Short mmCIF file of C-alpha atoms in Angstrom, two decimals:
data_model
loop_
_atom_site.label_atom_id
_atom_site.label_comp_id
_atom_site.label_asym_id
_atom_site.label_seq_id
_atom_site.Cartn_x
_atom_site.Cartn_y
_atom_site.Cartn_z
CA UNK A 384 0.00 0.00 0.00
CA UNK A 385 0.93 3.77 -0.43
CA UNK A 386 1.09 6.02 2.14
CA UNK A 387 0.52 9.58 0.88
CA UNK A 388 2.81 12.96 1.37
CA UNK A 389 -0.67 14.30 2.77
CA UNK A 390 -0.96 12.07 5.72
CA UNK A 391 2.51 12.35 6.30
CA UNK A 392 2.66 16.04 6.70
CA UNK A 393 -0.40 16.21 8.88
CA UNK A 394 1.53 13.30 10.99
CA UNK A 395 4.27 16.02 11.26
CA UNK A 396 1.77 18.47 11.43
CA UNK A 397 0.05 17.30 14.58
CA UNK A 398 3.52 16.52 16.15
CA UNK A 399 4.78 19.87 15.99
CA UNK A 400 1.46 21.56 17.27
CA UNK A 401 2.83 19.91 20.62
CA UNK A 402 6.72 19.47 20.39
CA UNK A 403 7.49 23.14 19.45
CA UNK A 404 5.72 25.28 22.14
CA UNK A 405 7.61 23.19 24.28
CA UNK A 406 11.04 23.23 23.02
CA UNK A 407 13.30 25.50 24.47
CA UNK A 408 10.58 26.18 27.09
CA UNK A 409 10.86 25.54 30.99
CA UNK A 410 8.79 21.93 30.50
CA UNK A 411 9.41 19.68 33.28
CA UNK A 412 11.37 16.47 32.82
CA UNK A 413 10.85 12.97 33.85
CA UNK A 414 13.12 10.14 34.27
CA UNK A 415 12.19 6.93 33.32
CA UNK A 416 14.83 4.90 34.91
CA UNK A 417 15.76 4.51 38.71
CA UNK A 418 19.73 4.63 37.86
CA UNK A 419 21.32 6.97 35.26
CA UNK A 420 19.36 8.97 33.10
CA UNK A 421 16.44 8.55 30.81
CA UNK A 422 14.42 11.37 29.85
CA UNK A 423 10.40 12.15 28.88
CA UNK A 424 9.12 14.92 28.61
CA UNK A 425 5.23 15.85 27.76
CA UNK A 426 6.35 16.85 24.73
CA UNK A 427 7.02 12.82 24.21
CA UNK A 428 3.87 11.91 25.68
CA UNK A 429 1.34 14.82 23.69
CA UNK A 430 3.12 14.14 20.51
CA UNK A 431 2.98 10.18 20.32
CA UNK A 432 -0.72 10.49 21.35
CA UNK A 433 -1.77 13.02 18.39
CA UNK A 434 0.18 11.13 16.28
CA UNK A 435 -1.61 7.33 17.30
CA UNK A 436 -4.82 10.01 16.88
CA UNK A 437 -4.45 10.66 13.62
CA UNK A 438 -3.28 6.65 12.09
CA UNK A 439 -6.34 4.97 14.62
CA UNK A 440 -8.77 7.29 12.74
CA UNK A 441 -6.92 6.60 8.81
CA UNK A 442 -6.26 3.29 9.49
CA UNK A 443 -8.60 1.86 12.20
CA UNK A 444 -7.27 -1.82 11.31
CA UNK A 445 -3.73 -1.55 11.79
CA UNK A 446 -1.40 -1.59 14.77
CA UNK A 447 0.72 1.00 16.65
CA UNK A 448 3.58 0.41 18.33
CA UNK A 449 4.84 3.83 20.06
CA UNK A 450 7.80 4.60 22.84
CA UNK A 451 5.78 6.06 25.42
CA UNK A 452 2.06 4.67 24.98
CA UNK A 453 2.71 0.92 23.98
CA UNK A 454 1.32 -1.28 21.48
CA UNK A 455 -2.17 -1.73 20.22
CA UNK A 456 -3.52 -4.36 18.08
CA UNK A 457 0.31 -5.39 17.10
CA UNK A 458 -0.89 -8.50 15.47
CA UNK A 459 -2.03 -6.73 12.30
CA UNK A 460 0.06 -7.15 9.48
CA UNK A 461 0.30 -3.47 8.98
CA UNK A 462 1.89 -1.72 12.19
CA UNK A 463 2.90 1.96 12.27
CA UNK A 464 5.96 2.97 14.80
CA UNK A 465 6.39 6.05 16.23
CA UNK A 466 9.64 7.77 18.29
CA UNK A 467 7.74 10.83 19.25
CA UNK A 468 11.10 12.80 19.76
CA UNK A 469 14.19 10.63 19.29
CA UNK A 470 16.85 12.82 20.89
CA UNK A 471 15.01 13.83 23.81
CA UNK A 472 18.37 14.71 25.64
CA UNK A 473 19.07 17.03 22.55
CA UNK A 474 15.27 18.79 22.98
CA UNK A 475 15.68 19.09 26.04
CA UNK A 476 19.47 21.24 25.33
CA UNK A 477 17.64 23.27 23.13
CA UNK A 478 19.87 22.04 20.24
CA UNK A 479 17.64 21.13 17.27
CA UNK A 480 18.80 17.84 16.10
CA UNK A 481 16.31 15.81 17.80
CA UNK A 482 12.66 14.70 15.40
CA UNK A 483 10.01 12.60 15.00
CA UNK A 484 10.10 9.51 13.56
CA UNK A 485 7.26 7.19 12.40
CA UNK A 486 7.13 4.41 10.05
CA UNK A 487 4.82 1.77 8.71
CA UNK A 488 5.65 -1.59 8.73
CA UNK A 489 3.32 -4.67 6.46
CA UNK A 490 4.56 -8.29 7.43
CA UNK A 491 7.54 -6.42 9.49
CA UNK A 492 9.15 -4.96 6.33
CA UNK A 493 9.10 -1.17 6.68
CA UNK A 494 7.24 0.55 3.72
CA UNK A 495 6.90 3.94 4.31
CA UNK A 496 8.54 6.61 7.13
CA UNK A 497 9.24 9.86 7.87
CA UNK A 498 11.94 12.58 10.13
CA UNK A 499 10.43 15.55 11.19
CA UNK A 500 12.61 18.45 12.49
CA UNK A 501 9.29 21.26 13.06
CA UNK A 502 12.33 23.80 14.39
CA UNK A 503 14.12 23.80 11.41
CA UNK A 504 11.43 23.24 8.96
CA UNK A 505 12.17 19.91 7.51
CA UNK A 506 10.50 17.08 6.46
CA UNK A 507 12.42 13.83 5.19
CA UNK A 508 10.07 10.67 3.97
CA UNK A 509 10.31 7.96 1.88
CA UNK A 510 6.97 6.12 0.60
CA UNK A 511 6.12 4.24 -2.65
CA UNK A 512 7.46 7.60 -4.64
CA UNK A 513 10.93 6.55 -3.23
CA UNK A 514 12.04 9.63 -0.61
CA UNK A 515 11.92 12.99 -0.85
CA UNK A 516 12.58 16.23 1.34
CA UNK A 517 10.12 19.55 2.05
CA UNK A 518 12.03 22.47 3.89
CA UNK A 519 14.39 25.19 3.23
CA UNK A 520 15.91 25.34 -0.43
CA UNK A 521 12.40 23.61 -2.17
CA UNK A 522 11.66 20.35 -2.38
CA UNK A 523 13.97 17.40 -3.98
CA UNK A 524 13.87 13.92 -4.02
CA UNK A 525 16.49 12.37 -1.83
CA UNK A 526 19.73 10.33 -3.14
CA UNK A 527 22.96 9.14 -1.10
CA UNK A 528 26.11 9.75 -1.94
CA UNK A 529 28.49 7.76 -4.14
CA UNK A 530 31.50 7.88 -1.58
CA UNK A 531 33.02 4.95 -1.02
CA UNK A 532 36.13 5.63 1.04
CA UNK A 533 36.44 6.21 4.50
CA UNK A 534 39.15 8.93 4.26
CA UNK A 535 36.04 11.02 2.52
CA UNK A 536 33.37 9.69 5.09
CA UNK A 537 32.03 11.51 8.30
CA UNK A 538 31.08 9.06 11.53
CA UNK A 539 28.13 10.05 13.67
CA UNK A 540 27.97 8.30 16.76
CA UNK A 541 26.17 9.49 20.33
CA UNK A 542 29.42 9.49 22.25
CA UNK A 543 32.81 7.40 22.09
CA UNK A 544 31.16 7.40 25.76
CA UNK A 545 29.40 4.15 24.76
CA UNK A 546 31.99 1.97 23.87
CA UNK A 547 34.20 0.06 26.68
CA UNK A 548 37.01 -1.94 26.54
CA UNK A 549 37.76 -4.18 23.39
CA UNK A 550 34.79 -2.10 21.57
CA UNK A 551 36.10 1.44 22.47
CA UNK A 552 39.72 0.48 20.77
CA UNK A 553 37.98 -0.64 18.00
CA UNK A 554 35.99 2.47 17.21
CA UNK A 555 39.11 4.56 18.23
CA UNK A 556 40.46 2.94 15.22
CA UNK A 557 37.63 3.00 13.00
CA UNK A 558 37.31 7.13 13.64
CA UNK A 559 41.02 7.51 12.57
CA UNK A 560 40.05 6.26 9.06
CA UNK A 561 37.38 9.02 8.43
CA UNK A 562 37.53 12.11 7.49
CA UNK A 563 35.11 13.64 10.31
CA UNK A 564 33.70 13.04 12.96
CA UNK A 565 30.54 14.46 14.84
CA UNK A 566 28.73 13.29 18.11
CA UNK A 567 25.01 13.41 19.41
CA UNK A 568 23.58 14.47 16.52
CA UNK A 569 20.50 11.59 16.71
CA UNK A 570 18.45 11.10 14.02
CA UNK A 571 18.90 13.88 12.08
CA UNK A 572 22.19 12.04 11.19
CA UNK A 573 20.65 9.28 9.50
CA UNK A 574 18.51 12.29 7.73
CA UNK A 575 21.86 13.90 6.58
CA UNK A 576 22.96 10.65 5.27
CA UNK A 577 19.82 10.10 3.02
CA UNK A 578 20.43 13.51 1.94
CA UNK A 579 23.41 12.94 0.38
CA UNK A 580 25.34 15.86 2.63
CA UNK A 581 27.60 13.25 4.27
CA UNK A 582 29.48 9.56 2.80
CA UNK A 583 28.45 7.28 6.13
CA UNK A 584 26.57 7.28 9.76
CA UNK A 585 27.65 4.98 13.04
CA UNK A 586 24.71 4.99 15.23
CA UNK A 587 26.61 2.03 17.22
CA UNK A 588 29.90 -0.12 16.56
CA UNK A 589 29.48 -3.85 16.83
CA UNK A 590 31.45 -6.80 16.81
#
């Protein structure tokens, strides 16, 4: 099935109406974890619940599987996902790489999705059209780079933080080989990468 720009920009539409007042405001923030550090906000909570709003009332029959408010009807074949801010540490900084991610899934095989950054203006999706971006500088239709060299590459990764022992000398080797290198910069990353503005992403190092 096709999933239509429309219902994707009033997805990102009805996110926004609730993440931006909030950004860079005084919000209060909750931790989800008894040890360390693992923040909601109500920006989370508002967003992801006008976003399951909008997809129960499109698509009554399918499932939603969301961060902060669960699953519903996950046995469908066709089950949206939604990150209602991925990068909450980042909205709550005030630094504007943080978005909103949600994405369809039929048999488990992701279909259609979409990054919304309301701060900025931006709006990256891919659906049956293949993947396209609305925001500053007009619309275009999305396409990778060619790169193929890690001397020409940048590496996005949360923190070097994350990696201990064996894994940290690893990815202290792996950074050496690229050309830059840029931390905490979340999804919008990934949305950089499908832009074709940078050669490779590192959400995590494994092995």
């Amino acid at each position: 099935m096709d999933i239509s720009i429309d219902f994707m920009r009033r997805i990102a539409r009805a996110a926004a109406a609730e993440t931006l007042p909030r950004f860079r405001s005084q919000a209060a923030v909750a931790n989800k974890l008894a040890e360390n550090f693992d923040p909601v906000t109500e920006a989370d909570r508002e967003a992801e619940r006008a976003i399951r709003a909008l997809i129960s009332a499109e698509y009554p029959d399918h499932g939603i599987l969301g961060e902060e408010h669960g699953s519903e009807n996950i046995s469908s074949r066709h089950v949206w996902v939604i990150d209602p801010i991925d990068g909450t540490r980042a909205f709550i900084s005030g630094l504007p790489v943080w978005g909103t991610l949600v994405g369809l899934t039929i048999d488990g095989d992701a279909v259609a999705g979409l990054m919304s950054q309301p701060f900025t203006g931006e709006l990256f999706y891919a659906n049956a059209s293949g993947s396209h971006y609305e925001g500053p500088g007009g619309p275009r239709k999305l396409a990778t780079r060619k790169t193929t060299e890690l001397s020409q590459a940048t590496l996005f990764t949360t923190t070097p933080a994350l990696f201990k022992g064996a894994a940290r000398n690893r990815y202290d080797a792996f950074e050496k080989q690229v050309q830059l290198a840029r931390y905490g910069t979340d999804c919008y990353a990934f949305a950089m990468v499908a832009a074709g503005l940078h050669a490779a992403a590192m959400a995590a190092l494994r092995g």
